[in-house]
Amino acid sequence: MATDAATTMDRDKILDPEAVADLIAQGHTIVIYQDCVLRLDSWLDRHPGGRLAIMHMVGRDATDEIEVYHFPATLKTMKAFRIGRKPPGPWLAYTPPPIRGGVYLRMEITPPQDCRENTDDESLCGDDGTISCGDSTAEASSDSEDSIFAESVLESSTISDVSSECSSLQPPRPPSSSSLSSGPADGKDKTEVSPFSTETQAPPFLSAQGVHAVNRRLRVLPVQETSIAVRPPVTPMDDRNFSTVADFTNRSVQHEIDRDTLVYPPVDPARQEAIVQRYRALHQRVHDEGFYECPYGEYAKEMARYSTLFVLFLATLHAGWYVVSAVFLGLFWHQIMFTAHDAGHRAITHNFVADSLIGLFVADFCCGLSIGWWKSSHNVHHLVTNQAEHDPDIQNVPLFATSPLFFNSLRSTYYDFTFVWDAVADFMVPYQRYTYYPVMGIARFNLYLLSWLHVLSAKSSALGRSTAWWIRPTEIAFMLCYWFLFGYCLLWRALPTWTARVVFVLVSHVVTMPLHVQITLSHWGMSTSDLGESESFPQRQLRTTMDVDCPAWLDFIHGGLQFQAVHHLFPRVPRHNLRRVQVLVREFCDDTGIPYTTLSFVDGNRKVLGRLQEMGDQVNMIIQCQKHMAATGESGLH
């Protein structure tokens, strides 16, 4: 009993940012959820959503991400990993997670001494002259304890509500003036901060001196000033005033950051905390109004549509109308993959096993595509949308480049692979505006390759250590069945000639092109800038995602992908409810001042093509400068 009491007491200790940074420096996987400090070391390789989804949240307050991606039953298990509590107030994470380049070094602990004799900074000294090093009791529990906690998550049949351990999801109160002010603890000289003022504000929760003091004590590398939002004027890029590709890339990236800071709310903590509170109130409203409830009647209509297309495919195939049959098969694939997307987000039954089986049947068996690959990639895409180094959905060099960061060669944290900028990229990217639609027409062939690479990779085999161990062998079996039915029974046995086979394959796959255009349409024309760790989850999603405006009767064509911005804010909401949630999101954007981008399908395509043209023009500029400097002998781009 004494041991249990001691463990409970230890898990209630306050772990300040210094203690958390020290734990991360030791290699622990620390994530903040509500007021809990979670250590996820033992869960990292067992997380059904993949280890990268957790690694991108290390050191950060991931409350919003955790809430919108997990169901209440899952949230109840979070307490098993709690090793302490965070201090009251917002968690200000100025250092990125290690996977995104954040550097955490061990906290320097020295014996008590009169620090006034050894430092000029008396702000680090206590009243008794000893060095203030934070809570020395903030130590993580042992690995064995963490493993026990993980096992309790997997084996316990009844788990008490997480609200007894961490703050439950409640309609947030509007930020009080006291929570949006800065100044001495005694209340003197406090300055009121208007959270939705367009004027630049200094961070209200931590003074600049305090930030530098923490950096000195933690020996954490300081972050870029863009994390503490200052709005510089946007100046046109000087096409002549650069000497290397790296210099040009840096200027181009900074130009985009400057452009975003003029359009979107500043990322100072006060403004972003106010946005977060309103977003949480919106999320509660989405819960309360029943938008998480799946309208199964709509899926009856979906099944009727899928069945009709499949029957038409078989009937025309039997009649010998092979091209028409290929069109109907392509339309069947196009439509049914929307349900795979729903199942991947557990938006149909809200049960992991049931939705996984639906996704496996639709994606792997009916379409030959790995739902496991899609989930592995898509989970990361949702968390780090449009970040060139981390989002696999925009890592398409040498065919496409939507960010100037690719010009320098770039290492993907998802693929653990360097996308080298070479002569092929120099040749292809300037023409990407023109190759966009042809490549989208054959993109499905690339998905076959990515699917098999995934199920044979370490990412998929890692599931063998989790409760989702059965997914990998099921995927392999279902995809083999697909190729037996499509490759052998249909192409080889049912079609009479090689010409008919080639035409059938090309037509059926090109017909799915609108799906691939729709997927890229939502993001490729939007910002790829990184505004720093202080930018809130909702603002980052709305800044990097675009919706497509269409009449309600055309929703079945887009399959919910026309509401990508809404979907990124609430990924588990069934797609048939997204149009109604869109009304609430518009109100939220009007209230917070975050631009909500929605364009027609045609204008959205123009925006994407414009972005591709912009990047292509920049590559052409670099190439022309390289040629000029090589011809004249001037030092410069190389």
XYZ file of C-alpha atoms in Angstrom, residues 29-281:
253
model
C 9.108 10.048 -25.385
C 7.283 12.773 -23.467
C 3.964 14.253 -24.615
C 1.647 16.701 -22.858
C -2.062 15.838 -22.800
C -4.394 18.208 -20.950
C -2.662 18.660 -17.568
C -0.854 15.306 -17.739
C 2.749 14.591 -18.651
C 2.756 11.264 -20.515
C 5.754 9.032 -21.089
C 5.074 6.849 -24.131
C 8.352 4.926 -24.425
C 6.748 1.486 -24.250
C 3.820 2.493 -26.459
C 5.875 4.026 -29.263
C 6.238 0.815 -31.293
C 2.812 -0.481 -30.326
C 0.774 2.530 -31.356
C -1.646 1.396 -34.107
C -1.335 4.831 -35.707
C 2.428 4.438 -36.090
C 5.414 5.683 -34.096
C 5.891 8.813 -36.221
C 2.532 10.208 -35.135
C 3.827 10.196 -31.548
C 7.345 11.374 -32.364
C 6.001 14.533 -33.998
C 4.304 15.433 -30.700
C 7.275 14.962 -28.346
C 7.698 17.891 -25.975
C 4.506 19.545 -27.193
C 1.020 20.015 -25.833
C -0.775 17.498 -28.056
C -4.162 17.849 -26.374
C -6.018 18.954 -29.492
C -4.385 16.371 -31.737
C -5.095 13.572 -29.251
C -8.700 14.656 -28.681
C -9.688 14.837 -32.347
C -7.985 11.581 -33.402
C -9.118 9.302 -30.571
C -12.464 8.150 -29.260
C -13.462 8.526 -25.581
C -12.735 4.859 -24.841
C -9.154 5.366 -26.004
C -8.761 8.627 -24.120
C -9.571 6.780 -20.905
C -6.342 4.812 -21.273
C -4.103 7.884 -21.301
C -3.756 7.902 -17.509
C -1.743 4.682 -17.683
C 1.225 6.599 -19.075
C 1.098 9.625 -16.760
C 4.314 10.324 -14.878
C 3.377 13.767 -13.595
C 1.428 16.922 -14.248
C 2.336 20.092 -16.074
C 2.323 23.474 -14.327
C -0.919 25.482 -14.545
C -1.428 27.558 -17.675
C -0.556 27.005 -21.320
C 2.403 24.807 -22.204
C 4.754 26.958 -24.233
C 6.813 24.689 -26.489
C 9.423 26.755 -28.273
C 11.665 23.803 -29.138
C 10.483 21.440 -31.903
C 10.351 17.680 -31.310
C 13.688 15.928 -31.910
C 12.384 14.403 -35.140
C 11.860 17.945 -36.445
C 15.322 19.142 -35.489
C 14.765 20.168 -31.875
C 17.873 19.738 -29.720
C 17.430 18.923 -26.023
C 20.467 18.695 -23.756
C 20.663 17.444 -20.189
C 19.859 19.864 -17.423
C 22.953 20.952 -15.547
C 22.671 19.973 -11.891
C 25.304 21.394 -9.553
C 25.693 21.147 -5.770
C 24.202 23.992 -3.710
C 26.513 26.973 -3.690
C 26.397 30.709 -3.542
C 25.618 31.256 -7.204
C 25.994 35.013 -6.855
C 29.713 34.385 -6.723
C 29.655 32.405 -9.988
C 27.105 34.098 -12.247
C 26.153 37.574 -13.261
C 22.521 36.568 -13.715
C 20.966 36.857 -10.243
C 17.577 35.885 -11.720
C 18.814 32.295 -11.546
C 19.560 32.501 -7.807
C 17.181 31.662 -5.020
C 16.613 33.825 -1.977
C 19.223 31.825 -0.065
C 21.840 32.217 -2.776
C 21.550 28.680 -4.114
C 21.111 27.864 -7.772
C 17.505 27.347 -8.828
C 17.442 24.243 -11.027
C 13.754 23.450 -11.109
C 12.056 20.514 -9.440
C 14.794 18.011 -8.760
C 12.175 15.398 -7.974
C 10.818 15.421 -11.526
C 12.069 11.993 -12.502
C 10.386 9.535 -14.829
C 9.118 6.233 -13.578
C 11.123 3.155 -14.468
C 10.824 1.316 -17.768
C 9.296 -1.626 -15.959
C 6.565 0.582 -14.526
C 5.934 2.037 -17.971
C 5.571 -1.462 -19.391
C 3.083 -2.320 -16.655
C 1.095 0.792 -17.539
C 1.082 -0.230 -21.211
C -0.096 -3.730 -20.382
C -2.922 -2.284 -18.302
C -4.051 -0.372 -21.363
C -4.189 -3.530 -23.443
C -5.575 -5.955 -20.877
C -7.834 -4.024 -18.507
C -11.506 -4.509 -19.271
C -12.652 -1.601 -17.127
C -10.722 1.597 -17.003
C -11.909 4.564 -14.994
C -12.661 7.805 -16.780
C -9.642 9.832 -17.728
C -11.225 12.841 -16.072
C -10.074 11.466 -12.742
C -6.485 11.716 -13.924
C -6.434 14.472 -16.529
C -8.760 17.343 -17.241
C -11.712 16.076 -19.263
C -12.950 17.685 -22.453
C -15.260 20.456 -21.313
C -16.684 23.490 -23.061
C -13.833 25.929 -22.489
C -14.416 29.245 -20.845
C -13.383 32.357 -22.729
C -9.837 33.308 -21.772
C -9.858 35.611 -18.789
C -7.930 38.824 -18.801
C -5.684 37.458 -16.100
C -4.719 34.486 -18.235
C -3.816 36.789 -21.102
C -1.617 39.171 -19.209
C 2.008 39.368 -18.303
C 3.832 40.931 -15.455
C 5.141 40.315 -11.956
C 3.464 37.794 -9.743
C 2.513 40.465 -7.253
C 0.110 41.977 -9.746
C 2.002 45.212 -10.337
C 2.478 46.649 -13.790
C 0.337 44.011 -15.482
C -0.504 44.701 -19.109
C -3.808 43.599 -20.613
C -3.498 41.717 -23.884
C -6.308 41.557 -26.420
C -6.089 38.032 -27.810
C -7.586 38.961 -31.181
C -5.809 42.274 -31.647
C -3.983 42.579 -34.950
C -1.145 44.451 -33.306
C 2.068 42.629 -32.558
C 2.261 41.499 -28.940
C 5.150 40.222 -26.910
C 4.642 36.721 -25.492
C 2.559 37.304 -22.349
C 3.380 34.128 -20.459
C 7.155 34.342 -20.511
C 9.308 37.404 -20.867
C 12.170 37.497 -23.335
C 14.562 37.452 -20.399
C 12.757 34.406 -19.053
C 13.064 32.583 -22.369
C 16.810 33.196 -22.507
C 17.161 32.177 -18.864
C 15.376 28.891 -19.519
C 17.556 28.297 -22.577
C 20.676 28.856 -20.494
C 19.519 26.533 -17.762
C 18.334 23.797 -20.125
C 21.084 24.333 -22.659
C 18.373 23.994 -25.324
C 19.132 25.598 -28.650
C 17.052 28.779 -29.067
C 14.362 28.654 -31.724
C 13.873 31.035 -34.575
C 12.186 34.297 -33.759
C 9.337 33.395 -36.103
C 8.039 31.200 -33.288
C 7.248 34.415 -31.396
C 5.329 36.090 -34.116
C 6.623 39.361 -35.342
C 4.989 40.567 -38.542
C 7.703 41.841 -40.875
C 6.737 43.643 -44.060
C 6.693 41.469 -47.149
C 9.289 42.644 -49.620
C 9.580 41.327 -53.177
C 12.330 38.783 -53.693
C 15.337 40.321 -55.386
C 16.034 37.946 -58.255
C 19.641 39.121 -58.440
C 20.609 39.398 -54.798
C 21.687 35.842 -54.003
C 24.819 33.826 -54.574
C 23.993 30.155 -53.940
C 21.043 27.818 -54.276
C 20.875 27.663 -50.482
C 20.743 31.451 -50.282
C 17.979 31.598 -52.883
C 16.020 28.871 -51.085
C 16.312 30.619 -47.728
C 15.111 33.894 -49.205
C 12.199 32.194 -50.925
C 11.173 30.386 -47.740
C 11.392 33.590 -45.699
C 9.350 35.426 -48.317
C 6.551 32.871 -47.903
C 6.729 33.121 -44.111
C 6.444 36.905 -44.348
C 3.476 36.540 -46.667
C 1.691 34.176 -44.281
C 2.289 36.388 -41.257
C 0.484 39.221 -43.021
C -2.547 37.096 -43.869
C -2.980 34.904 -40.773
C -3.238 35.802 -37.080
C 0.109 36.280 -35.324
C 1.504 33.227 -33.591
C 2.206 34.884 -30.261
C 1.050 32.711 -27.346
C -1.830 34.964 -26.273
C -3.466 34.998 -29.674
C -2.934 31.297 -30.287
C -4.195 30.322 -26.832
C -7.383 32.279 -27.478
C -7.794 30.458 -30.795
C -7.244 27.107 -29.070
C -9.915 27.854 -26.465
C -12.442 28.749 -29.144
C -11.521 25.661 -31.136
C -12.105 23.459 -28.094
C -15.486 25.093 -27.591
